[in-house]
Coordinates of C-alpha atoms in Angstrom, one line a residue:
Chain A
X283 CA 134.5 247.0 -62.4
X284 CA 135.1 248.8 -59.1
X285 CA 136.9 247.0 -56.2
X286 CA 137.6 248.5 -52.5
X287 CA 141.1 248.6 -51.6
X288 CA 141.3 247.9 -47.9
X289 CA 144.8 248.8 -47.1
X290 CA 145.7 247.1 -44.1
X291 CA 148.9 246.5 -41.6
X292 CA 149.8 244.8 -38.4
X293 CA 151.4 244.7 -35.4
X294 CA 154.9 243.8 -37.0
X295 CA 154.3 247.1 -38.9
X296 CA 156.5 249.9 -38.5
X297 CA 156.4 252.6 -41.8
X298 CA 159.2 253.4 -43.7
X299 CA 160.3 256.9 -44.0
X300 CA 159.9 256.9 -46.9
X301 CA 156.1 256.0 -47.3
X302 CA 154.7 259.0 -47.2
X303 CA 156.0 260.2 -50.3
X304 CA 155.8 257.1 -52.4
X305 CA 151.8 256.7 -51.5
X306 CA 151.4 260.6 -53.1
X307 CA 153.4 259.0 -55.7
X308 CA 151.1 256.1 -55.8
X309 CA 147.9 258.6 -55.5
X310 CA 149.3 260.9 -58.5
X311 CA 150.0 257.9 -60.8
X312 CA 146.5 256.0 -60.2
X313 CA 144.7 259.5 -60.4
X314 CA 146.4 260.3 -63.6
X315 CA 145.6 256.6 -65.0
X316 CA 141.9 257.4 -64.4
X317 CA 141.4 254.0 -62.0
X318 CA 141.4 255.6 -58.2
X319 CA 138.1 257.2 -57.8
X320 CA 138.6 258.3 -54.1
X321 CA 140.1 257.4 -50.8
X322 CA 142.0 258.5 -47.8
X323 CA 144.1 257.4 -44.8
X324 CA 142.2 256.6 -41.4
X325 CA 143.0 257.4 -38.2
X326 CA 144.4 254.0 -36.1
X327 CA 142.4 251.4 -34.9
X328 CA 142.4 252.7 -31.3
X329 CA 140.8 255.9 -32.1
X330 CA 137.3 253.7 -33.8
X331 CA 134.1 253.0 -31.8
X332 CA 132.4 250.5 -32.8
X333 CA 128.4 251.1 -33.1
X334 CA 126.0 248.1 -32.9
X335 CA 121.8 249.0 -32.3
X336 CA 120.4 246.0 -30.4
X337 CA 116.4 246.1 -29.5
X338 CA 116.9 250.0 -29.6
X339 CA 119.4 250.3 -27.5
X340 CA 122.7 251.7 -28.9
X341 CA 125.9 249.7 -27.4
X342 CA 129.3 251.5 -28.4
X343 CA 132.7 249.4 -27.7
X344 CA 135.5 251.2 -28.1
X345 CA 137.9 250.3 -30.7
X346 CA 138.3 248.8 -34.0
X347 CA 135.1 246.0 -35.0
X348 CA 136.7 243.0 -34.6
X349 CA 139.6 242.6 -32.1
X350 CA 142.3 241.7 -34.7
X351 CA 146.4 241.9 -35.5
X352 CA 145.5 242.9 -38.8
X353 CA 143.9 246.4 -39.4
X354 CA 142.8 248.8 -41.5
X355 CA 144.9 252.1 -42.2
X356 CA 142.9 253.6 -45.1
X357 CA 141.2 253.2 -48.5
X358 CA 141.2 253.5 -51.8
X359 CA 138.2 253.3 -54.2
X360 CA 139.3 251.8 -57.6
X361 CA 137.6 251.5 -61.2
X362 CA 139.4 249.1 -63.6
X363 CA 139.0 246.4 -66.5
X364 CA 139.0 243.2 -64.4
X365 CA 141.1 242.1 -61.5
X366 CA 144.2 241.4 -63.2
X367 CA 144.3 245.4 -63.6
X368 CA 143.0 245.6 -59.7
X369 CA 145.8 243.6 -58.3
X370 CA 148.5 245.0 -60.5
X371 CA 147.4 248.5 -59.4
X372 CA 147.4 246.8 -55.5
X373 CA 150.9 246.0 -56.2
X374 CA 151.9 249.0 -56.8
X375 CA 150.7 250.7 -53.6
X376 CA 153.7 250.9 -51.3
X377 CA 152.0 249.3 -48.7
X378 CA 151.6 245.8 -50.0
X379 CA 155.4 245.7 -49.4
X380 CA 155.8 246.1 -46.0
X381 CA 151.5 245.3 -44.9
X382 CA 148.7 243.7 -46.8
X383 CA 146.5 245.3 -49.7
X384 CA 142.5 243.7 -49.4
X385 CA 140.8 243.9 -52.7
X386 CA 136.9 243.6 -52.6
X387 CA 135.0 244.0 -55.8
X388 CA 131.7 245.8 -55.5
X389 CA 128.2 244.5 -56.3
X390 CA 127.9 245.5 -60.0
X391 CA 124.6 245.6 -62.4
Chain B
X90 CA 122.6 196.6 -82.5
X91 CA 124.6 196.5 -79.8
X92 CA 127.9 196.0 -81.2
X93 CA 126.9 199.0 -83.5
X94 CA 126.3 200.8 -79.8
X95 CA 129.8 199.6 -78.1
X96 CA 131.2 201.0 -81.6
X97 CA 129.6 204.2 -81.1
X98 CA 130.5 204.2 -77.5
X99 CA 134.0 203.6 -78.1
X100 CA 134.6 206.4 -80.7
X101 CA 132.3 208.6 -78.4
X102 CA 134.6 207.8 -75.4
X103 CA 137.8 208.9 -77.6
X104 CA 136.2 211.8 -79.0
X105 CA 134.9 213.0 -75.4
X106 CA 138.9 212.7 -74.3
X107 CA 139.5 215.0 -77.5
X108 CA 137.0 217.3 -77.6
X109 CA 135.4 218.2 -73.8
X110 CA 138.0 220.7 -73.0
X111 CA 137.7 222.6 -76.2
X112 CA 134.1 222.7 -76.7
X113 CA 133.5 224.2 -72.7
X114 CA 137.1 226.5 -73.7
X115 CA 134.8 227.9 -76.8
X116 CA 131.8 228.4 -75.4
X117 CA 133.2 229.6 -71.9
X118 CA 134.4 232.2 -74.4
X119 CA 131.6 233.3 -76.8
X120 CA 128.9 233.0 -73.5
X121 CA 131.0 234.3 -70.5
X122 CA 128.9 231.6 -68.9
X123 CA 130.8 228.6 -66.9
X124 CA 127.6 226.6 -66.2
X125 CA 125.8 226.9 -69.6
X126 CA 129.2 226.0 -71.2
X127 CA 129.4 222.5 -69.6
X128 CA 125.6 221.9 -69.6
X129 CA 125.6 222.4 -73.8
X130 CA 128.6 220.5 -74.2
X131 CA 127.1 217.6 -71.8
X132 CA 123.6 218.3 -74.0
X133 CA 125.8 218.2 -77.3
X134 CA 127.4 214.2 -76.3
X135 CA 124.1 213.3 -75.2
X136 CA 122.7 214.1 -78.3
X137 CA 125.4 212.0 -79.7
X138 CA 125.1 209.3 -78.1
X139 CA 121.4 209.0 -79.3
X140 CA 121.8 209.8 -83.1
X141 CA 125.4 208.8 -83.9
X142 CA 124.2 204.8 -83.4
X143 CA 121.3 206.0 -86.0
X144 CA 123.4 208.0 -88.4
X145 CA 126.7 206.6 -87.7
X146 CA 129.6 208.7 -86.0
X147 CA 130.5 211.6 -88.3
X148 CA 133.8 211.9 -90.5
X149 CA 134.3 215.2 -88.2
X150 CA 132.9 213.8 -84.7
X151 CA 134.8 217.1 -82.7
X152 CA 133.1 219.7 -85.5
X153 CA 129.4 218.3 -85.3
X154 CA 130.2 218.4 -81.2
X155 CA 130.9 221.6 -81.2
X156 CA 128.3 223.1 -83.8
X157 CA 125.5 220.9 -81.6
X158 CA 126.7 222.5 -78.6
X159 CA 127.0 225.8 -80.1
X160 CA 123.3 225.6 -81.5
X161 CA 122.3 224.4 -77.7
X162 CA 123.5 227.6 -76.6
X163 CA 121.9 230.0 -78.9
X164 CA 118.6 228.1 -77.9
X165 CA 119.2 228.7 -74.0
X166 CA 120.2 232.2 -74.8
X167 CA 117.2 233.6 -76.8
X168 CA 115.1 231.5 -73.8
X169 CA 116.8 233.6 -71.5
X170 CA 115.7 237.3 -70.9
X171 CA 115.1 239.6 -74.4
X172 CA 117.2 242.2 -73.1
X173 CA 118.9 243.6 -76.0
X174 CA 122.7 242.8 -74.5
X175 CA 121.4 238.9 -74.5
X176 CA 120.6 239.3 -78.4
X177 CA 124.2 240.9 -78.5
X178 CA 125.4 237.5 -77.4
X179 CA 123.4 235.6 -79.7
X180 CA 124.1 237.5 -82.8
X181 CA 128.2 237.3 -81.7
X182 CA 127.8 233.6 -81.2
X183 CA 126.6 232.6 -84.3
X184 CA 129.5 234.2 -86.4
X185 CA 131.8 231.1 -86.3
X186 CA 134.9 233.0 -85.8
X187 CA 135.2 235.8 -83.6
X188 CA 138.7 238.0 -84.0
X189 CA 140.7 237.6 -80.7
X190 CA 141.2 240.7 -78.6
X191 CA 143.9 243.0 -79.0
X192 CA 145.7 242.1 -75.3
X193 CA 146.0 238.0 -76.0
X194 CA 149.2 236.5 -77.1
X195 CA 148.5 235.9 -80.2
X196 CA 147.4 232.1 -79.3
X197 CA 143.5 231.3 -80.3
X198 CA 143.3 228.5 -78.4
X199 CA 140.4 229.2 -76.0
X200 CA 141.8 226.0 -73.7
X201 CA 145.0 227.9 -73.0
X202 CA 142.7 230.8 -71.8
X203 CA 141.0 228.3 -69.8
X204 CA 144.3 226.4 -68.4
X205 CA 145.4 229.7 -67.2
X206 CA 142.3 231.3 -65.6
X207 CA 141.1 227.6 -63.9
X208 CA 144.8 228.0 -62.5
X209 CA 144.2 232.0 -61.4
X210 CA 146.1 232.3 -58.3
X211 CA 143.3 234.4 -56.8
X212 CA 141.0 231.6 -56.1
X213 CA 142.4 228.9 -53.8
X214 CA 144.6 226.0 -55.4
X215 CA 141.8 223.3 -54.3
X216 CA 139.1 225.0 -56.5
X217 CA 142.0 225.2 -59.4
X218 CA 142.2 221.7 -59.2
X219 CA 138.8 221.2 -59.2
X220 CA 137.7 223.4 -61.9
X221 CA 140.9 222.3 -64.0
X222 CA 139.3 218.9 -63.9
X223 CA 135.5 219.8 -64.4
X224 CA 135.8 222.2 -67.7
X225 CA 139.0 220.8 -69.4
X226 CA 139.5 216.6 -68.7
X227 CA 135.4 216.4 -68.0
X228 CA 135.4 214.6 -65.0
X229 CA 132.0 214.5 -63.7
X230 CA 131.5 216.2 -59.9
X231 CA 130.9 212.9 -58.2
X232 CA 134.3 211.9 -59.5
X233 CA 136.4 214.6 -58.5
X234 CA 135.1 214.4 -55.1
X235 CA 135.9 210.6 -55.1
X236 CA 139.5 211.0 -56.4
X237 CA 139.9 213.9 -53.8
X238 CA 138.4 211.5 -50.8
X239 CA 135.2 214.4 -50.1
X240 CA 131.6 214.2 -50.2
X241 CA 130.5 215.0 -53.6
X242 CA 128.2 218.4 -51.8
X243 CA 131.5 219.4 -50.8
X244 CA 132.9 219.2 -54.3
X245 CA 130.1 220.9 -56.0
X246 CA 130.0 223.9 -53.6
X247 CA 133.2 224.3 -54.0
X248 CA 133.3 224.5 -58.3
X249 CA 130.2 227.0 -57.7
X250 CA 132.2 229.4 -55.0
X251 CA 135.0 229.2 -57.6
X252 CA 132.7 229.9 -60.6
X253 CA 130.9 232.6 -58.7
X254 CA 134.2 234.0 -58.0
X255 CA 135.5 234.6 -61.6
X256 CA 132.2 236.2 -62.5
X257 CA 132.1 238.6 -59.2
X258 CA 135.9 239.7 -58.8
X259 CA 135.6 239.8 -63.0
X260 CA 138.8 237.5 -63.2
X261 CA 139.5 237.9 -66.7
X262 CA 139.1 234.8 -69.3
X263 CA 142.3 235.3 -71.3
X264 CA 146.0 234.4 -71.6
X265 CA 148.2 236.5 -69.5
X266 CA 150.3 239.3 -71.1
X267 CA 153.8 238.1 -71.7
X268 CA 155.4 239.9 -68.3
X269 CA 153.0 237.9 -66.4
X270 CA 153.4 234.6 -68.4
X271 CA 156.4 232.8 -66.5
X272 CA 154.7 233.4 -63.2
X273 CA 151.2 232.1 -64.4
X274 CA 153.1 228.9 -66.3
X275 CA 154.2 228.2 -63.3
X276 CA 150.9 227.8 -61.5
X277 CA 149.3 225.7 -64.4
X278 CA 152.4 223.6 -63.7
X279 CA 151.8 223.4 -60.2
X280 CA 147.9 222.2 -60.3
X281 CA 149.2 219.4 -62.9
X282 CA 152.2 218.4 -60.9
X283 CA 149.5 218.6 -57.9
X284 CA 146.9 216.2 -60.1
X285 CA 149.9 213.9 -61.0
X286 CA 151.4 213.4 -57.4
X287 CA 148.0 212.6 -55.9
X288 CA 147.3 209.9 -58.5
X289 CA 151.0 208.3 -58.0
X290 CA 150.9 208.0 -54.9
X291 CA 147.4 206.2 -54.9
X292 CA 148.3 202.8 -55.4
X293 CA 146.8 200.3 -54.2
X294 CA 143.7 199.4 -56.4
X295 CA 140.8 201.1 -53.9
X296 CA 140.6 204.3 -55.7
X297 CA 140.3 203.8 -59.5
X298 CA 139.2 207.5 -60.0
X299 CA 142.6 208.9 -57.5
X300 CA 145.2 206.6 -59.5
X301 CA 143.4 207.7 -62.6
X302 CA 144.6 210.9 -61.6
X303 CA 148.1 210.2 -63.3
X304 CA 146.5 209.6 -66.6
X305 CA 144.5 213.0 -66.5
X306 CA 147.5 215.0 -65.6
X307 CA 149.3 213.4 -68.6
X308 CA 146.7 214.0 -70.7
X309 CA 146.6 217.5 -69.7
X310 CA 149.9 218.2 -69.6
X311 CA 150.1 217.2 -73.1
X312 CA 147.4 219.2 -74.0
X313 CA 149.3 222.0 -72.8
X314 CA 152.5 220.9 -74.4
X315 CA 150.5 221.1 -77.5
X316 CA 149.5 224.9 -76.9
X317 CA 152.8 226.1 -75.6
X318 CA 155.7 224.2 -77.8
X319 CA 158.0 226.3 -77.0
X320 CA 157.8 226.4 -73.4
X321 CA 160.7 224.3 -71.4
X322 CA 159.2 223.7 -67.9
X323 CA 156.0 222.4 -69.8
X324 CA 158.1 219.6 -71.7
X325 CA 160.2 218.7 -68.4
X326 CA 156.9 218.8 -66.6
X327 CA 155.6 216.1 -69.2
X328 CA 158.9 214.6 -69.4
X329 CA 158.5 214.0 -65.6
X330 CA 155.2 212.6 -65.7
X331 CA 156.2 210.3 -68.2
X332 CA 159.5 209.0 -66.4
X333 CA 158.0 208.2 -63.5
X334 CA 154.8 207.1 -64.7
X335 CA 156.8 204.2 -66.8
X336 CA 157.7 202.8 -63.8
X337 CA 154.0 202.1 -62.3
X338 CA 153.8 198.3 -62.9
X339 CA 157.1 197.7 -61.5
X340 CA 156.6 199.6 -58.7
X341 CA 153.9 197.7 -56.4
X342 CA 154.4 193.8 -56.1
X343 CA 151.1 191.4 -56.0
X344 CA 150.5 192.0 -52.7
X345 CA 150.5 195.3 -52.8
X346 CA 153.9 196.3 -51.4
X347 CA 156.1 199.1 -52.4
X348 CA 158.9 197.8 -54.3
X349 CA 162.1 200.4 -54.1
X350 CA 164.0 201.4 -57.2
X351 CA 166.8 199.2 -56.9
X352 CA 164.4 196.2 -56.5
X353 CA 161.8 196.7 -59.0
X354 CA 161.8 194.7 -62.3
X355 CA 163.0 197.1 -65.1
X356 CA 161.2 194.3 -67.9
X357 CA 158.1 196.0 -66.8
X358 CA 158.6 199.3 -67.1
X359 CA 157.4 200.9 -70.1
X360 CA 160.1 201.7 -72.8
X361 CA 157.9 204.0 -75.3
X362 CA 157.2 206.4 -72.5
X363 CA 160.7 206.2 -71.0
X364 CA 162.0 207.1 -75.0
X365 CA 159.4 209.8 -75.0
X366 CA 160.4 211.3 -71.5
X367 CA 163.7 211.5 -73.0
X368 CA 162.9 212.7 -76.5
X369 CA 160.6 215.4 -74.7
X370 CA 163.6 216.4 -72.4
X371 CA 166.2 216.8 -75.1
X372 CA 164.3 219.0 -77.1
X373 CA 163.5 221.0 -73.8
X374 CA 166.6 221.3 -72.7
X375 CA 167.6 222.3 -75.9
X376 CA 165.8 225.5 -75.6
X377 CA 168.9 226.2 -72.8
X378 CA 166.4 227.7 -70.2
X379 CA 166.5 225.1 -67.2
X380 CA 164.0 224.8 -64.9
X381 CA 162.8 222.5 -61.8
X382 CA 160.7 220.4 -63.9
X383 CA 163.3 219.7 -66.5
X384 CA 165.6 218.8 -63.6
X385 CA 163.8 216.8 -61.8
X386 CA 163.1 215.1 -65.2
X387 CA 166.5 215.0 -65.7
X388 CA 167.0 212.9 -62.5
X389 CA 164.3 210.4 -63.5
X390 CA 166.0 209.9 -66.9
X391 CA 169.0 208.9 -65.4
X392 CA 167.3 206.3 -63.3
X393 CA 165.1 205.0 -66.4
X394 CA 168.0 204.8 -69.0
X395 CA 170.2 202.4 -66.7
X396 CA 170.1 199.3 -67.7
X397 CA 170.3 198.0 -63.6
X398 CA 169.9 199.8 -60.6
X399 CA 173.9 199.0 -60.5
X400 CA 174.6 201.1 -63.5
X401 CA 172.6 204.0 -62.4
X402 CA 175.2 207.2 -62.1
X403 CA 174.9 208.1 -58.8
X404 CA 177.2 210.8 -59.0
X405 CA 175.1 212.7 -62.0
X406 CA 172.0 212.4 -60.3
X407 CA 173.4 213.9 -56.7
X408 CA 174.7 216.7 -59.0
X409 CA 171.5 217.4 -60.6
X410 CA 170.0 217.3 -56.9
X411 CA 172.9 219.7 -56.5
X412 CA 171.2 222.6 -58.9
X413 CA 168.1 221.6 -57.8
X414 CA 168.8 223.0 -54.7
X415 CA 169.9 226.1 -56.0
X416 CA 166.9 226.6 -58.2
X417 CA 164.2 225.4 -56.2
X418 CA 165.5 224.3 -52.5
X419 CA 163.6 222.7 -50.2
X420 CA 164.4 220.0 -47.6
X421 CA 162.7 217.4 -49.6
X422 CA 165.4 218.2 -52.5
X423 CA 168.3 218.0 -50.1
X424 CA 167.0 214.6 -48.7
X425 CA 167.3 213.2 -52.2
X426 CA 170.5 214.7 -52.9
X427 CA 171.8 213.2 -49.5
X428 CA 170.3 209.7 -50.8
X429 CA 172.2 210.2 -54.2
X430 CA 174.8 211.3 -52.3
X431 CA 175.3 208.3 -50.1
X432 CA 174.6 206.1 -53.2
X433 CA 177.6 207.9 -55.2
X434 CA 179.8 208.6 -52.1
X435 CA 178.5 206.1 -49.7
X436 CA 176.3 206.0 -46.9
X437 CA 178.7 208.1 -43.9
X438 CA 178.7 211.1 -46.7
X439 CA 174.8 210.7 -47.0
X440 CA 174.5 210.3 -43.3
X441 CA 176.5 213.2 -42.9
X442 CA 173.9 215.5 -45.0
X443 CA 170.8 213.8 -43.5
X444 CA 172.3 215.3 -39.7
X445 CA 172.5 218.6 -41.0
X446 CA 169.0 218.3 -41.9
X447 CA 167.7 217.2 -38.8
X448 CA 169.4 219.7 -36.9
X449 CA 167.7 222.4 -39.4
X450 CA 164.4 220.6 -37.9
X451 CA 162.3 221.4 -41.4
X452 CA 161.3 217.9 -41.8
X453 CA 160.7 217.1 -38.5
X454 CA 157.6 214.5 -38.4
X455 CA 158.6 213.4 -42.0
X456 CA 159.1 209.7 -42.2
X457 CA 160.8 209.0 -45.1
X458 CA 163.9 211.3 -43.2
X459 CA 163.7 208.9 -40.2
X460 CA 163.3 206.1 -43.0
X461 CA 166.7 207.6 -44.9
X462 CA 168.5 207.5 -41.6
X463 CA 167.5 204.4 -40.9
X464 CA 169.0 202.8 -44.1
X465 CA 172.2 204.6 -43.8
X466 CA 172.8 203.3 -40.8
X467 CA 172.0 199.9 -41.9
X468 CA 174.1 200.3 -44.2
X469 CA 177.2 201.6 -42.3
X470 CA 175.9 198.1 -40.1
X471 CA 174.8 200.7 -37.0
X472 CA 171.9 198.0 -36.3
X473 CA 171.1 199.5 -32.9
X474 CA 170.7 203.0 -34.1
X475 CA 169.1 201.7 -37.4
X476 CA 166.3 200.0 -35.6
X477 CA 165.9 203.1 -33.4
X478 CA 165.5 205.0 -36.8
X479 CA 163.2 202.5 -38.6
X480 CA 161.0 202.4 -35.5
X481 CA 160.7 206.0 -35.6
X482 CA 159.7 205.8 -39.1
X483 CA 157.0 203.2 -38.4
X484 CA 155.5 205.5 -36.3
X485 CA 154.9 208.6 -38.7
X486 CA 154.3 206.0 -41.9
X487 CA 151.1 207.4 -43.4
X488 CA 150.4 204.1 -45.7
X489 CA 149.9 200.7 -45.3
X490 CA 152.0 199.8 -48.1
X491 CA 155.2 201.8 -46.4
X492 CA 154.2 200.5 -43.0
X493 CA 154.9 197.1 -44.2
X494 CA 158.0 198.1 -46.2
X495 CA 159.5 199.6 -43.3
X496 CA 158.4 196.5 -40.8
X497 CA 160.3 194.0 -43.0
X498 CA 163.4 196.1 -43.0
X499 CA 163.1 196.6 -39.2
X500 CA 162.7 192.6 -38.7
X501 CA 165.7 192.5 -40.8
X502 CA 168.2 195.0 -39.4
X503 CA 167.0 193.3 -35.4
X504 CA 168.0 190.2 -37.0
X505 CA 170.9 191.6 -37.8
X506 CA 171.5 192.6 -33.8
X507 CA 171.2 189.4 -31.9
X508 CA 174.3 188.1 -31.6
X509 CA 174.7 184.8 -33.5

């Protein structure tokens, strides 16, 4: 089973010094376990632009898709046995401490 | 013919209690399919209830249920698409007795499996409720939406989101490993606790399927107690049920009023569920791990094992309230310690507490706390203020039962202000 894991902060969100090093940690482990497939950190919110196509006509907003306190600050694309496994390996990630870890399962066969 | 068919009904009746939840547990198992679990079990009673008044009910009514539902499946199955993973499934399901996997805890009950993933924190406690009362006490749809005062739509769509959501998010059908146990326990205790409380409070004869809420949550909690002996919080749990459901006659007069505590007539409450209560307690406590449930139990022991409400010890219960707090605080906790409190110390001590806990504000719009000051101040014969405080109550009194309650003791305590 594969799930997205949206990791997400807010406005109360200020990073630890330390969480730089503890998400490669985080990265090394999962990689090594065989369950994170892929994923990356995002630029912030304020550097999006939004695309929506509307009777042909391209309209571009600038910023994030919906205007929220909550957003998205990266991704990571997981593979695991069911979503016990999913949230344990959620739990882990350094950010579900001080933000808020989304975890999406894909469409599968 | 049909005495013979009130016979059959009868044993049918029990055997449905008995057997519902662990024919859906099995088959949720061998099928990894919710819907087609219940509909063969609902196939396999029906079939009952047509043959059994023919043949007569079985010496092993729960084995033929379960091999009838069983063979029910099979049939949908092969019906179902010929893709060769769907003959996997029938072949598995017609070996009686499949070897558990390697991660469970060494339980083979398929009802604990199902106790703990209806309870899966990941879907949302109102669909743990709900689906904890569909697969494993049987209540039909219609009935959980009564007990739970929606439309029965609502009820349905929201056992479907929840079943939809165990199959897309692949929440996994099994008993949590042993690191994750205490935490999961304590959700199944929650959702029965939940089931229980909205049953007690339920009393006043409209609602037949909401005040039979109380005897599900027994029922399931002794199921439970069944699966996990060994577990403490699930005997106090039970214990707790028990207590406090021994008092349910006593505890609403004929005309529908709450009666409190020290008022209601201990001849009718029931002394084999009190005894069992206790019984149930000891041995848990026993097991020298404490918890909230046991507790709490522990508090409703001392009230059931005095004789009057003038023997109760006051000063054992505030203490209990006393680690209560430490192991579970909440406001609600430290308003019943400052009742016990007042009871054991008198009411200026309780009043005391009760002030520190309107000035924290956490129960602010909570009658019974306006209701508690109210009292003590009656009792410390503060009319004025007391009338003040009952008043107050009266206002944010969600029943008509405690409306009333709380109307007679304001009529009482203005008496009490006119000057002779």
């Amino acid at each position: 089973m594969r799930y997205m894991l949206l990791i997400c902060y807010d406005e109360s969100f200020s990073p630890p010094e330390t969480i730089g090093a503890e998400t490669e940690a985080w990265v090394e482990e999962m990689d090594r376990r065989g369950v994170r497939k892929a994923g990356d950190r995002l630029r912030p919110a304020s550097d999006a632009t939004t695309v929506r196509v509307r009777e042909d006509r391209a309209m571009l907003t600038d910023g994030p898709f919906a205007e929220t306190k909550e957003q998205i600050a990266g991704f990571d694309l997981i593979e695991c046995a069911d979503l016990d496994e999913a949230i344990e390996v959620a739990s882990r990630h350094p950010m579900a401490k001080v933000g808020m870890i989304e975890v999406r399962p894909f469409w599968e066969e | 013919m049909g005495r013979v068919n009130a016979e059959v009904e009868a044993a049918l009746s029990e055997t449905f209690r008995e057997e519902w939840g662990r024919i859906v547990a099995t088959l949720i198992r061998t099928t990894h399919d919710w819907d087609l679990a219940e509909e063969c079990a609902q196939e396999a009673f029906a079939r009952a209830l047509e043959t059994w008044p023919r043949d007569g009910v079985p010496r092993r009514p729960g084995a033929w249920l379960t091999t009838t539902a069983r063979n029910r499946a099979v049939d949908h199955l092969r019906r179902r698409t010929t893709l060769a993973n769907k003959l996997e499934e029938v072949a598995r399901m017609m070996q009686p007795n499949e070897p558990d996997d390697e991660n469970e805890v060494g339980v083979e009950d398929d009802r604990l499996r199902l106790f703990f993933t209806c309870c899966h924190p990941a879907l949302p406690l109102e669909a743990q409720v709900a689906l904890t009362l569909r697969t494993l006490a049987g209540l039909r749809t219609a009935e959980i939406a009564r007990a739970f005062l929606v439309a029965e739509p609502t009820m349905a769509k929201r056992l479907v989101r929840a079943k939809g959501k165990i199959r897309h998010a692949a929440i996994p059908y099994r008993v949590p490993p042993a690191h994750e146990l205490p935490e999961r326990t304590g959700a199944v205790l929650a959702v029965l606790y939940l089931l229980f409380n909205e049953g007690y409070v339920a009393t006043s004869g409209e609602n037949l399927v909401r005040e039979g809420l109380t005897t599900e949550a027994i029922r399931l909690s002794r199921t439970l107690a069944g699966l996990m002996p060994d577990e403490p919080e699930v005997l106090g749990l039970l214990a707790l049920m028990l207590l406090h459901d021994a008092r349910r006659l006593a505890r609403v007069d004929d005309g529908g009023d709450l009666v409190p505590l020290e008022d209601q007539d201990r001849n009718r409450w029931d002394r084999d569920a009190i005894a069992e209560g206790v019984r149930l307690l000891d041995v848990a406590l026993g097991r020298k791990r404490p918890g909230p449930y046991q507790l709490q139990a522990a508090i409703a022991a001392c009230h059931a094992t005095a004789t009057n409400a003038a023997a109760t010890d006051w000063a054992q219960i505030a203490a209990l309230y006393s680690l209560l707090a430490r192991t579970a605080p909440s406001p609600v906790v430290e308003l019943n310690r400052a009742v016990a409190v007042a009871m054991a110390d008198g009411p200026a001590a309780g009043l005391e507490l009760v002030t520190v806990l309107e000035a924290s504000g956490e129960l602010s719009g909570y009658h019974l706390l306006s209701a508690t000051r109210a009292d003590l101040l009656r009792r410390l014969e503060r009319s004025a203020e007391a009338s003040v405080s009952y008043r107050e109550a009266l206002e944010l009194a969600s029943t008509d039962a405690e409306r009333r309650f709380l109307e007679r003791r304001l009529a009482e305590t203005m008496g009490s202000v006119c000057p002779a």
